[in-house]
Tab-separated table of C-alpha atoms in Angstrom:
chain	number	residue	atom	x	y	z
E	182	PHE	CA	22.697	-0.159	-15.238
E	183	ARG	CA	23.023	1.581	-19.142
E	184	ASP	CA	19.956	-0.064	-19.894
E	185	LEU	CA	17.953	1.092	-16.997
E	186	ASP	CA	19.369	4.681	-17.927
E	187	ILE	CA	17.856	4.252	-21.329
E	188	ALA	CA	14.731	3.125	-20.026
E	189	PHE	CA	14.113	5.564	-17.690
E	190	ASN	CA	15.305	8.311	-20.007
E	191	MET	CA	12.620	7.170	-22.188
E	192	ASP	CA	9.918	6.534	-19.453
E	193	ILE	CA	10.289	10.105	-19.390
E	194	GLU	CA	9.807	11.479	-23.135
E	195	VAL	CA	6.828	8.990	-23.502
E	196	VAL	CA	5.254	10.688	-20.481
E	197	ASP	CA	6.066	14.048	-21.103
E	198	GLN	CA	4.864	13.492	-24.762
E	199	CYS	CA	1.439	11.912	-23.824
E	200	VAL	CA	0.688	15.173	-21.848
E	201	GLU	CA	1.408	16.947	-24.733
E	202	MET	CA	-0.845	14.983	-26.866
E	203	GLY	CA	-3.775	14.720	-23.915
E	204	ILE	CA	-3.466	11.845	-23.133
E	205	LEU	CA	-2.954	11.933	-19.963
E	206	GLN	CA	-5.018	14.885	-18.750
E	207	SER	CA	-7.572	12.655	-16.772
E	208	LYS	CA	-6.528	12.433	-12.651
E	209	LYS	CA	-7.222	8.561	-13.544
E	210	GLU	CA	-5.053	8.307	-16.490
E	211	ARG	CA	-2.212	9.964	-14.273
E	212	PHE	CA	-2.563	8.003	-11.406
E	213	GLU	CA	-2.054	5.439	-12.890
E	214	SER	CA	0.102	6.383	-15.138
E	215	ILE	CA	2.615	6.601	-11.955
E	216	ILE	CA	1.299	3.967	-9.997
E	217	GLY	CA	2.208	1.943	-12.788
E	218	ARG	CA	5.586	3.356	-12.614
E	219	VAL	CA	5.902	3.082	-9.169
E	220	SER	CA	5.280	-0.827	-9.269
E	221	GLY	CA	8.002	-1.339	-11.774
E	222	LEU	CA	10.438	0.449	-9.364
E	223	LEU	CA	9.443	-1.123	-6.795
E	224	GLU	CA	10.390	-4.402	-8.558
E	225	LEU	CA	13.933	-3.205	-9.291
E	226	LEU	CA	14.136	-2.621	-5.423
E	227	LYS	CA	13.522	-5.843	-4.599
E	228	LEU	CA	16.267	-7.038	-7.077
E	229	SER	CA	18.794	-4.784	-4.832
E	230	TYR	CA	18.927	-2.049	-7.385
E	231	THR	CA	19.418	1.565	-5.709
E	232	ASN	CA	16.608	4.019	-5.424
E	233	GLU	CA	17.895	6.548	-7.984
E	234	TRP	CA	14.208	7.499	-10.105
E	235	ASN	CA	12.510	9.575	-7.577
E	236	LEU	CA	10.375	7.344	-5.735
E	237	GLU	CA	9.445	9.695	-2.947
E	238	GLU	CA	8.344	12.180	-5.834
E	239	LEU	CA	6.164	9.760	-7.788
E	240	LEU	CA	4.376	8.784	-4.907
E	241	ASP	CA	3.854	12.675	-2.754
E	242	ASP	CA	2.277	13.072	-6.750
E	243	ALA	CA	-0.080	9.926	-6.643
E	244	LEU	CA	-0.635	11.332	-2.725
E	245	THR	CA	-1.790	14.809	-4.205
E	246	LEU	CA	-3.849	13.141	-6.505
E	247	VAL	CA	-5.858	11.146	-4.580
E	248	LYS	CA	-6.498	13.352	-1.710
E	249	SER	CA	-7.335	15.867	-4.359
E	250	VAL	CA	-10.628	13.637	-5.349
E	251	ALA	CA	-11.359	13.127	-1.177
E	252	ASN	CA	-14.701	15.225	-1.556
E	253	ASN	CA	-15.676	15.085	-4.985
E	254	THR	CA	-16.306	11.256	-5.217
E	255	SER	CA	-17.881	11.598	-8.911
E	256	ASN	CA	-14.303	12.161	-10.418
E	257	ASP	CA	-13.413	9.626	-13.205
E	258	LEU	CA	-10.699	8.067	-10.217
E	259	CYS	CA	-13.040	7.169	-8.222
E	260	LEU	CA	-15.616	5.353	-10.652
E	261	ALA	CA	-13.958	2.167	-10.766
E	262	LEU	CA	-12.342	1.928	-7.355
E	263	ASN	CA	-13.591	4.562	-4.767
E	264	TYR	CA	-11.146	7.063	-2.273
E	265	ALA	CA	-10.787	4.667	0.293
E	266	GLY	CA	-9.848	2.427	-2.760
E	267	ARG	CA	-7.128	4.735	-4.262
E	268	MET	CA	-6.007	5.040	-1.020
E	269	GLN	CA	-5.374	1.634	-0.133
E	270	GLN	CA	-3.304	1.251	-3.676
E	271	LEU	CA	-1.031	3.833	-2.302
E	272	ASP	CA	-0.468	3.049	0.927
E	273	CYS	CA	0.126	-0.834	-0.386
E	274	HIS	CA	2.796	0.657	-2.175
E	275	LEU	CA	4.295	2.828	0.060
E	276	ILE	CA	3.783	0.064	2.981
E	277	SER	CA	6.478	-2.036	0.225
E	278	TYR	CA	8.551	1.354	-0.576
E	279	ILE	CA	9.377	1.716	3.310
E	280	ILE	CA	10.139	-2.310	3.721
E	281	LEU	CA	12.166	-2.096	0.808
E	282	THR	CA	14.108	0.846	1.686
E	283	GLY	CA	15.566	-1.019	5.141
E	284	GLY	CA	12.507	2.382	7.146
E	285	SER	CA	11.373	1.470	10.052
E	286	SER	CA	8.466	-1.349	10.358
E	287	ALA	CA	7.107	0.626	12.930
E	288	ASP	CA	6.214	3.445	10.213
E	289	ALA	CA	4.914	0.622	7.567
E	290	ALA	CA	2.627	-0.893	10.773
E	291	LYS	CA	0.826	2.675	11.556
E	292	ILE	CA	0.196	3.191	7.512
E	293	ALA	CA	-1.210	-0.930	7.694
E	294	ILE	CA	-3.285	-0.201	10.659
E	295	ARG	CA	-5.143	2.398	9.240
E	296	MET	CA	-6.139	-0.097	6.816
E	297	LEU	CA	-7.288	-2.250	8.805
E	298	VAL	CA	-8.965	-0.331	11.508
E	299	GLU	CA	-10.530	2.290	9.775
E	300	ASP	CA	-11.471	1.393	6.499
E	301	GLU	CA	-14.885	-0.244	5.922
E	302	TYR	CA	-13.377	-2.763	3.478
E	303	ILE	CA	-9.720	-3.868	2.323
E	304	ILE	CA	-9.063	-4.706	-1.138
E	305	SER	CA	-6.774	-8.346	-1.092
E	306	ASN	CA	-3.849	-7.186	-2.081
E	307	ALA	CA	-3.818	-4.186	0.272
E	308	TYR	CA	-4.655	-6.227	3.104
E	309	ILE	CA	-1.467	-8.912	1.993
E	310	THR	CA	0.999	-6.222	2.521
E	311	ALA	CA	-0.824	-4.687	5.674
E	312	ILE	CA	-0.526	-8.059	7.206
E	313	GLY	CA	2.945	-8.665	6.222
E	314	ALA	CA	4.028	-5.222	7.354
E	315	MET	CA	1.941	-6.502	10.883
E	316	ILE	CA	4.194	-9.382	11.077
E	317	LYS	CA	7.264	-7.411	10.288
E	318	TYR	CA	6.703	-5.172	13.001
E	319	THR	CA	5.444	-8.254	15.219
E	320	GLU	CA	8.866	-9.658	14.873
E	321	SER	CA	11.110	-6.424	15.579
E	322	ILE	CA	9.627	-6.178	18.589
E	323	SER	CA	9.646	-8.120	22.053
E	324	SER	CA	7.077	-10.202	23.757
E	325	GLU	CA	6.956	-7.385	26.652
E	326	ASP	CA	6.393	-4.749	24.156
E	327	LEU	CA	3.668	-6.425	22.274
E	328	GLN	CA	1.998	-7.234	25.637
E	329	PHE	CA	0.632	-10.422	23.716
E	330	ASP	CA	2.749	-14.170	23.386
E	331	LYS	CA	4.609	-12.691	20.694
E	332	ALA	CA	4.842	-16.704	18.645
E	333	ALA	CA	0.695	-16.524	18.892
E	334	VAL	CA	-0.024	-13.238	17.304
E	335	LYS	CA	2.907	-14.230	14.807
E	336	SER	CA	0.637	-17.718	14.129
E	337	GLU	CA	-2.762	-15.589	13.624
E	338	LEU	CA	-0.949	-13.380	11.276
E	339	PHE	CA	0.402	-15.753	9.104
E	340	SER	CA	-2.987	-17.817	9.220
E	341	MET	CA	-4.943	-14.587	7.900
E	342	ARG	CA	-2.444	-13.534	5.216
E	343	SER	CA	-2.549	-17.444	4.362
E	344	SER	CA	-6.295	-17.691	4.049
E	345	VAL	CA	-6.810	-14.290	2.217
E	346	LYS	CA	-3.383	-14.976	-0.303
E	347	LYS	CA	-5.075	-17.966	-1.476
E	348	GLU	CA	-8.373	-16.209	-1.832
E	349	PHE	CA	-6.563	-13.847	-3.712
E	350	ASP	CA	-5.305	-16.152	-5.795
E	351	GLU	CA	-8.014	-18.225	-6.511
E	352	GLN	CA	-9.986	-14.754	-7.730
E	353	SER	CA	-6.933	-13.828	-10.037
E	354	HIS	CA	-6.781	-17.257	-11.569
E	355	HIS	CA	-10.508	-16.702	-12.374
E	356	LEU	CA	-10.206	-13.410	-13.743
E	357	LYS	CA	-7.610	-14.062	-16.523
E	358	GLN	CA	-9.487	-17.205	-17.261
E	359	LYS	CA	-12.273	-15.295	-17.574
E	360	SER	CA	-10.404	-12.277	-20.147
E	361	LEU	CA	-9.191	-15.204	-21.997
E	362	LYS	CA	-12.310	-16.460	-23.151
E	363	LYS	CA	-14.043	-12.663	-23.182
E	364	MET	CA	-11.188	-12.204	-25.937
E	365	MET	CA	-11.468	-15.292	-27.637
E	366	SER	CA	-15.093	-14.475	-27.652
E	367	LEU	CA	-15.185	-10.797	-28.881
E	368	SER	CA	-13.003	-11.871	-32.210
E	369	PHE	CA	-16.411	-13.327	-33.382
E	370	ILE	CA	-19.266	-11.518	-31.666
E	371	ALA	CA	-20.277	-7.665	-31.112
E	372	VAL	CA	-20.449	-6.377	-27.185
E	373	GLY	CA	-23.836	-5.500	-26.688
E	374	ASP	CA	-24.912	-3.031	-23.707
E	375	ASP	CA	-26.007	-5.524	-21.109
E	376	ALA	CA	-22.345	-7.164	-21.825
E	377	ILE	CA	-20.628	-3.337	-21.024
E	378	ASP	CA	-22.913	-3.034	-17.872
E	379	GLU	CA	-21.597	-6.201	-16.518
E	380	GLU	CA	-18.478	-5.577	-17.365
E	381	LEU	CA	-18.250	-2.206	-15.686
E	382	SER	CA	-19.659	-4.292	-12.588
E	383	ASN	CA	-16.499	-6.224	-12.429
E	384	VAL	CA	-14.105	-3.546	-13.007
E	385	SER	CA	-13.441	-2.893	-9.409
E	386	THR	CA	-12.306	-6.640	-8.833
E	387	TYR	CA	-9.841	-6.088	-11.546
E	388	GLU	CA	-8.625	-3.203	-10.226
E	389	CYS	CA	-7.550	-4.854	-7.339
E	390	ASN	CA	-6.090	-7.907	-8.899
E	391	ARG	CA	-4.463	-7.173	-12.066
E	392	GLY	CA	-0.642	-7.612	-11.631
E	393	ASP	CA	1.516	-5.322	-10.400
E	394	VAL	CA	3.958	-4.218	-13.244
E	395	THR	CA	2.025	-3.491	-16.297
E	396	MET	CA	2.435	-2.132	-19.633
E	397	GLU	CA	0.559	1.506	-19.360
E	398	ASN	CA	-2.066	2.163	-22.369
E	399	PHE	CA	-0.753	5.017	-24.323
């Protein structure tokens, strides 16, 4: 716990210093900073550490940022991934938070249903998390309440999650290999405008499939 306390204090100091230096001025930078911290804290919850690091406040801050660009799609927060995608990123973490803190499976399922039904598309990682929430909700109620055959519903949900997870893992592997090759090639050649344009076209895929815990780019 001593190491975690030190890390927590350093985290606050680093963020405060970055704000003073003007590094975390854009909404995209602030959102990604918050999401990165939330991801790390969720990993601690998975390891059975207690929730003492104001996760709720961080999630609220992220929600405020996303809602602030709902009618301003030109904001930098929506350039790599649009409003719906950013909300899915946040909802994905919120579902994990509810489940890891012993919250209501019905509440987690409601968030999952919103993504699955209302959004025109859904990013892979959020889809997998949403289906997982639906599985937990299905397990928590009786067949009578579900009004369908419980075993059949669970089987279909597991099949859907497995199919997308396989595709997600393949995409992640491809992106990692591509990133490695690009890093090696950039060691020898300069990047032209065409390469930059091609990279921008793949930013959304990278944003959706990158790992949960990352070193923040200060």
